[in-house]
Short mmCIF file of C-alpha atoms in Angstrom, two decimals:
data_model
loop_
_atom_site.label_atom_id
_atom_site.label_comp_id
_atom_site.label_asym_id
_atom_site.label_seq_id
_atom_site.Cartn_x
_atom_site.Cartn_y
_atom_site.Cartn_z
CA MET A 25 28.03 -0.68 -10.06
CA LEU A 26 29.48 -6.01 -7.80
CA THR A 27 24.91 -27.91 2.35
CA LYS A 28 22.39 -33.74 5.50
CA GLY A 29 25.59 -35.45 6.41
CA PRO A 30 25.10 -35.61 10.26
CA ALA A 31 21.70 -37.38 10.03
CA ILE A 32 23.05 -40.01 7.62
CA CYS A 33 26.14 -40.61 9.78
CA ALA A 34 24.02 -41.00 12.93
CA GLY A 35 21.77 -43.58 11.25
CA PHE A 36 24.74 -45.52 9.92
CA LEU A 37 26.38 -45.48 13.36
CA SER A 38 23.20 -46.83 15.04
CA MET A 39 22.99 -49.64 12.50
CA ALA A 40 26.67 -50.49 12.98
CA VAL A 41 26.25 -50.68 16.77
CA ALA A 42 23.22 -52.98 16.40
CA LEU A 43 25.09 -55.29 14.03
CA ALA A 44 28.10 -55.37 16.36
CA GLY A 45 25.82 -56.42 19.28
CA CYS A 46 24.34 -59.27 17.24
CA SER A 47 27.71 -60.61 16.12
CA ALA A 48 29.13 -60.45 19.66
CA ALA A 49 26.44 -62.77 21.13
CA SER A 50 27.57 -66.41 21.43
CA PRO A 51 25.26 -69.31 20.49
CA ALA A 52 25.66 -70.68 24.05
CA SER A 53 24.12 -67.60 25.63
CA GLY A 54 20.56 -68.83 25.01
CA PRO A 55 17.31 -67.38 26.29
CA ALA A 56 18.64 -66.78 29.80
CA ARG A 57 21.13 -64.22 28.60
CA ALA A 58 18.50 -62.56 26.46
CA ALA A 59 16.21 -62.38 29.49
CA ARG A 60 18.94 -60.78 31.59
CA SER A 61 19.57 -58.16 28.92
CA ALA A 62 15.89 -57.21 28.53
CA PRO A 63 15.64 -54.98 31.63
CA ALA A 64 18.74 -53.09 30.53
CA ALA A 65 17.16 -52.42 27.15
CA ARG A 66 13.97 -51.17 28.79
CA SER A 67 15.94 -48.81 31.04
CA ALA A 68 17.87 -47.15 28.18
CA PRO A 69 17.18 -43.40 28.06
CA ALA A 70 15.00 -42.02 25.25
CA ALA A 71 16.60 -39.99 22.48
CA ALA A 72 16.81 -36.30 23.33
CA VAL A 73 14.64 -33.91 21.33
CA PRO A 74 16.02 -30.35 20.85
CA SER A 75 13.89 -27.77 22.60
CA ALA A 76 12.81 -24.44 21.14
CA GLY A 77 15.35 -22.72 23.35
CA ALA A 78 18.28 -24.94 22.32
CA ALA A 79 21.22 -23.11 20.73
CA LEU A 80 21.96 -23.63 17.05
CA THR A 81 23.99 -21.86 14.38
CA PHE A 82 22.97 -20.84 10.87
CA THR A 83 24.52 -19.44 7.70
CA VAL A 84 23.16 -17.16 4.99
CA THR A 85 24.15 -16.91 1.31
CA GLY A 86 22.59 -15.23 -1.69
CA ALA A 87 23.60 -13.49 -4.90
CA ARG A 88 22.03 -11.30 -7.53
CA PRO A 89 24.71 -10.83 -10.21
CA VAL A 90 25.03 -7.64 -12.23
CA PRO A 91 23.51 -8.40 -15.65
CA PRO A 92 24.99 -7.19 -18.95
CA ASN A 93 23.69 -3.67 -19.49
CA GLY A 94 24.23 -0.40 -21.31
CA SER A 95 26.63 0.90 -18.67
CA GLN A 96 29.13 -1.66 -19.96
CA ASP A 97 28.98 -0.62 -23.62
CA THR A 98 32.38 -0.22 -25.29
CA TYR A 99 33.83 0.82 -28.63
CA ALA A 100 32.54 -2.44 -30.11
CA GLN A 101 29.01 -1.02 -30.00
CA THR A 102 29.96 1.64 -32.56
CA PRO A 103 32.54 -0.11 -34.79
CA THR A 104 32.14 2.26 -37.74
CA ALA A 105 32.40 5.48 -35.74
CA GLU A 106 35.64 7.42 -35.63
CA CYS A 107 36.78 9.39 -32.62
CA ASP A 108 37.07 13.07 -33.43
CA ARG A 109 40.22 14.42 -31.76
CA ALA A 110 38.77 17.85 -31.02
CA THR A 111 35.57 16.42 -29.53
CA PHE A 112 37.63 13.94 -27.54
CA ALA A 113 39.80 16.71 -26.06
CA ALA A 114 36.80 18.91 -25.22
CA ASP A 115 34.88 16.06 -23.57
CA MET A 116 37.89 15.06 -21.49
CA VAL A 117 38.19 18.63 -20.20
CA LEU A 118 34.47 18.66 -19.41
CA GLY A 119 34.68 15.41 -17.47
CA SER A 120 37.66 16.65 -15.47
CA ARG A 121 35.86 19.87 -14.59
CA VAL A 122 32.77 18.01 -13.39
CA ALA A 123 34.93 15.69 -11.28
CA GLY A 124 36.52 18.77 -9.72
CA GLY A 125 33.05 20.19 -9.10
CA PHE A 126 32.01 17.02 -7.30
CA ALA A 127 35.03 17.32 -5.02
CA LEU A 128 34.27 20.97 -4.21
CA ALA A 129 30.61 20.10 -3.52
CA GLY A 130 31.62 17.51 -0.92
CA PHE A 131 31.13 14.41 -3.06
CA PRO A 132 34.63 12.85 -3.05
CA VAL A 133 33.50 9.38 -4.11
CA ALA A 134 31.64 10.73 -7.15
CA ALA A 135 34.77 12.70 -8.04
CA SER A 136 37.07 9.68 -7.71
CA LEU A 137 34.78 7.39 -9.71
CA LEU A 138 34.43 9.84 -12.61
CA THR A 139 38.20 10.39 -12.63
CA HIS A 140 38.80 6.62 -12.68
CA PHE A 141 36.37 6.32 -15.58
CA LEU A 142 38.25 8.98 -17.55
CA ASP A 143 41.57 7.23 -16.84
CA GLY A 144 40.28 4.29 -18.88
CA LYS A 145 41.92 1.49 -16.89
CA GLY A 146 38.66 -0.40 -16.38
CA THR A 147 39.81 -1.94 -13.09
CA GLY A 148 37.28 -2.53 -10.33
CA VAL A 149 36.86 -0.16 -7.39
CA ASP A 150 35.74 -1.52 -4.02
CA PHE A 151 34.69 0.46 -0.96
CA PRO A 152 35.04 -1.80 2.11
CA ALA A 153 32.88 -1.96 5.20
CA GLY A 154 33.85 0.85 7.55
CA SER A 155 34.69 3.31 4.78
CA PRO A 156 32.84 6.66 4.83
CA ILE A 157 30.69 5.81 1.80
CA SER A 158 29.81 2.44 3.38
CA GLY A 159 28.61 4.29 6.45
CA GLN A 160 26.50 6.59 4.29
CA ALA A 161 24.98 3.60 2.49
CA ARG A 162 24.19 1.84 5.77
CA SER A 163 22.40 4.95 7.07
CA SER A 164 20.41 5.56 3.89
CA SER A 165 16.68 4.86 3.78
CA ALA A 166 17.19 2.96 0.52
CA PHE A 167 19.54 0.42 2.10
CA ARG A 168 17.51 0.15 5.30
CA ALA A 169 14.45 -0.82 3.26
CA VAL A 170 16.41 -3.53 1.40
CA ASN A 171 17.98 -4.81 4.63
CA ASN A 172 14.58 -5.10 6.29
CA GLU A 173 13.19 -7.07 3.34
CA VAL A 174 16.17 -9.43 3.28
CA GLN A 175 16.08 -10.00 7.05
CA GLN A 176 12.41 -10.95 6.88
CA ALA A 177 13.14 -13.43 4.06
CA ILE A 178 15.92 -14.98 6.19
CA LEU A 179 13.70 -15.16 9.25
CA ARG A 180 10.97 -17.02 7.34
CA GLN A 181 13.45 -19.74 6.36
CA LEU A 182 14.84 -19.98 9.88
CA LYS A 183 11.36 -20.42 11.31
CA ALA A 184 10.78 -23.17 8.75
CA GLY A 185 13.70 -25.06 10.32
CA LYS A 186 16.48 -24.25 7.86
CA THR A 187 19.97 -23.61 9.18
CA ARG A 188 21.59 -23.04 5.78
CA VAL A 189 19.59 -20.16 4.39
CA ARG A 190 19.90 -19.55 0.65
CA LEU A 191 18.34 -16.48 -0.88
CA SER A 192 17.42 -16.39 -4.55
CA ALA A 193 18.12 -13.45 -6.82
CA ALA A 194 14.43 -12.55 -6.62
CA GLN A 195 14.75 -12.18 -2.84
CA LEU A 196 17.59 -9.66 -3.16
CA PRO A 197 16.30 -6.28 -4.34
CA THR A 198 18.75 -3.77 -5.74
CA VAL A 199 19.51 -0.59 -3.82
CA VAL A 200 18.52 2.68 -5.48
CA PHE A 201 20.05 5.83 -3.99
CA GLU A 202 17.69 8.65 -4.92
CA SER A 203 18.78 11.62 -2.78
CA LYS A 204 20.55 14.15 -4.98
CA ASP A 205 22.21 15.68 -1.92
CA SER A 206 24.25 12.51 -1.44
CA ASP A 207 27.58 11.23 -2.70
CA LEU A 208 25.74 7.92 -3.17
CA TYR A 209 23.50 9.43 -5.84
CA TRP A 210 26.22 11.08 -7.94
CA GLY A 211 28.54 8.08 -7.58
CA PHE A 212 26.09 5.17 -7.79
CA ARG A 213 22.39 6.05 -8.10
CA GLY A 214 20.62 2.86 -9.24
CA THR A 215 22.80 -0.15 -8.42
CA GLN A 216 22.51 -3.39 -10.38
CA GLY A 217 23.50 -6.35 -8.18
CA LEU A 218 23.63 -7.54 -4.58
CA THR A 219 25.43 -10.28 -2.65
CA VAL A 220 24.70 -11.22 0.96
CA THR A 221 26.49 -13.58 3.34
CA GLY A 222 25.98 -14.08 7.03
CA ILE A 223 26.34 -16.21 10.12
CA GLY A 224 24.41 -16.31 13.36
CA ARG A 225 22.86 -18.35 16.13
CA ARG A 226 19.59 -18.94 17.89
CA GLU A 227 19.66 -19.10 21.64
CA ASN A 228 16.74 -18.94 24.05
CA GLY A 229 14.38 -18.48 21.12
CA ARG A 230 16.12 -15.38 19.72
CA TYR A 231 18.16 -15.05 16.52
CA THR A 232 21.30 -12.92 16.37
CA GLY A 233 24.17 -12.67 13.92
CA THR A 234 25.90 -10.58 11.27
CA LEU A 235 25.08 -9.94 7.62
CA SER A 236 27.49 -8.60 5.03
CA TYR A 237 26.07 -6.97 1.90
CA VAL A 238 28.07 -6.24 -1.24
CA ILE A 239 26.21 -3.65 -3.31
CA ARG A 240 27.33 -4.08 -6.92
CA ASP A 241 27.25 -1.69 -9.86
CA SER A 242 28.75 -0.97 -13.28
CA TYR A 243 30.12 2.56 -13.52
CA GLY A 244 29.54 3.71 -17.07
CA PHE A 245 27.16 5.70 -19.22
CA PRO A 246 24.25 3.98 -21.00
CA ALA A 247 22.52 5.63 -23.92
CA ARG A 248 19.97 7.63 -21.88
CA ASP A 249 22.17 8.62 -18.93
CA THR A 250 22.41 12.42 -18.69
CA LEU A 251 24.30 12.87 -15.36
CA ARG A 252 24.11 16.59 -14.89
CA GLY A 253 24.05 17.18 -18.62
CA ILE A 254 27.35 15.44 -19.38
CA GLY A 255 26.06 11.93 -20.04
CA THR A 256 26.17 12.21 -23.83
CA SER A 257 29.74 13.48 -23.79
CA MET A 258 30.88 10.80 -21.34
CA ARG A 259 29.25 8.08 -23.44
CA TYR A 260 31.10 9.39 -26.48
CA LEU A 261 34.36 8.99 -24.57
CA GLN A 262 33.33 5.49 -23.42
CA THR A 263 32.23 4.11 -26.80
CA VAL A 264 33.42 6.07 -29.83
CA CYS A 265 36.69 7.03 -28.11
CA GLY A 266 36.75 4.11 -25.69
CA ALA A 267 39.87 2.53 -24.24
CA PRO A 268 41.87 0.56 -25.13
CA GLN A 269 40.92 0.96 -28.80
CA TYR A 270 41.58 4.67 -28.60
CA PRO A 271 44.67 5.86 -26.66
CA GLY A 272 43.62 7.76 -23.55
CA GLY A 273 39.95 6.86 -23.95
CA ALA A 274 37.53 6.20 -21.11
CA HIS A 275 36.26 2.78 -19.96
CA TRP A 276 33.47 1.45 -17.72
CA PHE A 277 34.39 -0.55 -14.60
CA PRO A 278 32.71 -2.57 -11.82
CA ASP A 279 32.42 -0.98 -8.39
CA THR A 280 31.07 -2.16 -5.04
CA ILE A 281 30.18 -0.98 -1.55
CA THR A 282 30.34 -3.46 1.34
CA VAL A 283 27.99 -2.87 4.28
CA THR A 284 27.97 -4.98 7.45
CA VAL A 285 24.95 -4.96 9.77
CA PRO A 286 23.66 -7.08 12.66
CA PHE A 287 21.03 -9.70 11.97
CA ARG A 288 18.50 -8.81 14.59
CA PRO A 289 14.90 -9.17 13.39
CA PRO A 290 12.45 -7.32 15.66
CA PRO A 291 10.14 -9.31 17.98
CA ARG A 292 6.78 -10.25 16.52
CA ARG A 293 4.93 -7.71 18.71
CA HIS A 294 6.81 -4.92 16.92
CA HIS A 295 5.46 -6.14 13.58
CA ARG A 296 1.93 -6.19 15.00
CA ARG A 297 2.36 -2.67 16.34
CA ALA A 298 3.50 -1.49 12.93
CA GLU A 299 0.53 -3.21 11.28
CA LEU A 300 -1.91 -1.55 13.69
CA HIS A 301 -0.29 1.84 13.12
CA SER A 302 -0.57 1.38 9.35
CA LEU A 303 -4.23 0.34 9.69
CA ARG A 304 -5.05 3.40 11.79
CA HIS A 305 -3.31 5.60 9.22
CA VAL A 306 -5.42 4.12 6.42
CA GLU A 307 -8.61 4.54 8.47
CA HIS A 308 -7.70 8.17 9.18
CA LYS A 309 -7.15 8.86 5.47
CA PHE A 310 -10.49 7.21 4.69
CA ASP A 311 -12.24 9.40 7.26
CA ILE A 312 -10.73 12.52 5.67
CA VAL A 313 -11.78 11.47 2.17
CA ALA A 314 -15.26 10.51 3.35
CA SER A 315 -15.79 13.82 5.14
CA THR A 316 -14.68 15.88 2.13
CA GLY A 317 -16.33 13.74 -0.55
#
């Protein structure tokens, strides 16, 4: 569309205390003093071991950058082509009409993104958490599926004892908005990058926290993008008549949607219930096939 320091310090401190005790003892103290100090050493409390219910905090980071792609093509891709003034004017009118149609159909974000593309500035557009389109993204089945997958990846690292969770690009799937009745489809459709950050705590054996997703995309028109039949015309404006090489031409730009959700993985029994439900569903389908085969 777009860190073992405490353990080392503790060991060093213990060594420093031991050395200080040795240097403080006088040669005249002799065995008697050592004998008197032995009971005290035996009575020293054992080091505390954190229990499973002890509170701790954790952080989450991960990034899947937007790769170079056809949505970002510019005039440089067609250096020998010349922008036809009549075609340019007609395509600009077409783009403006479609943007107006998006607005009338109740897709204001799609309308604003297409208009920004036609303006040719190329500056990024960001939709923050709490904006209407962010709410739509959070409620979408596409985002919920990605969020569930990411939360499970985080939980696996937490259970392995990590408190600084780092997710690789491979653990961050892109969000694909497929419903054509949505502003998300006409404005974003298949997004191309994802960033996640978060913070939380474990207390009494349960993890809670907050995750912030930045869904990233490049708004532009690759070679095979049709977008309601206007893709070819919009690509002509982006490449052959692209800004800033051609005055008034169009230009691709990066855009993002930020979505904030709670980190609250379901209890294990919920996973087992889902597994059993899925197994029963498969068994039922097998029974149907077997009875009709």
